C-alpha angles and dihedrals in degrees: 000000000000122000137196132198115260125215117259092249132031119240119267116258129229118248121267088246090062092052093048091052096056141047090215130090130238114247119197123182118188128184094334117180128177132177135182104206107306093344113098105205100174119035110192106317121196117184138149123201109190124216113284094006128125119227119189118199117207132180146117125286110286095028095116099250099134093039089055090049092052094050087065092069095027097250081131115037112220123238093215139351123042145255122215132187113198088346094304113123108236118229097355146069113223120230114171109302095344133081114212113205115246124235118268090252091056092046091051089054090054092047091060085074095047115060121195133198116198133205094246101049093231093209120165102258094207095052132075123245089259093051092047090057096045095049099084099042091049097045102031099036104021093238112172115255096245092049093047092049093049090052091045091055090051090052093047088054089049091057093041098254104105090129094053100062093117096045122111120225092256088060093055131078119242091259091050091049091052091050089053088050089053091050089050091053090050093050092085091052093237122198090217128036122199124200121194107198091314095186102037095095094049132095110251094252091057097050098083095056090059094043089052090058091048091050088055091052090049092052090049092062101254115151105244132187111188129187103200145155092204099107097180090049091051090051092050101044109025127094089192130024119202121197115200132190130172093354096308136099104245097180139356135178142099117330091251088063106035099035104028101032110014116188097207126071091221090058092047092050093050094048092047091053092047092051092047092047094247126158095285092056089079107067102155109115122178113301114268116242112250128118125227119297112262096020109124133171138050098304096066114131114269121235138162122280116257116254124197092256089058092065109097 
């Protein structure tokens, strides 16, 4: 059983009043480090995402953004530090100064509370939009078929696709497929929703339809953590913007501070290059190979294994 080193003290928890006032979960990241061989991708990350808030993570390729995102639902085990959602340590059981990794069954239970939307949609090609959304509730939570389908239809209506329930992924545009992927992530009623560059695989004219759905989720009080290269979107929707570089958080704060008046030269340089269309404006590396949260069994979508250089 693998272990990681835990911080000396656990993160503070929000009050029960805060939890009662919001649908969203509290995410606390303390001292998180992650390496792939000799490459240290995360170098002691500390971050708090409060219930119902939206945090946008910006940064150049190779800065560790997506790796950080995937530590939140234990798609990437940490080497040290810990991640908690509503005070529950994700992926580990704490014993003294060590974190012992949980079984896959226990991790899957935790992931039902942490939805994730990937760049590459990862829909089951041989299943309709409706079936893609009902898969996780039926298999991970044992929800009866009729109940799962009723909820799936509600979610399709939420993302503006109520008339596409019977369509297969090949019959949908990229923007429609990503909206189905968002509905699928919502089907487990997660307390936290993670987005990994949700618009990077889309044609420019399809980007806004996906961002519109995410804006709606943000206004509804869902806790969102979004890795994005859409600077104007981050300014509009985020409560907190985090800028990362070389595995560290360089700067964090409200959009008016980090985007409009950054304190650090590295942040200013990155934003200037993005706005001018320089090399750092394109931050969409090859999609990382993980299937949809909650999908278990042999018919999960196939995708390439993640290599260190994939971790942004």
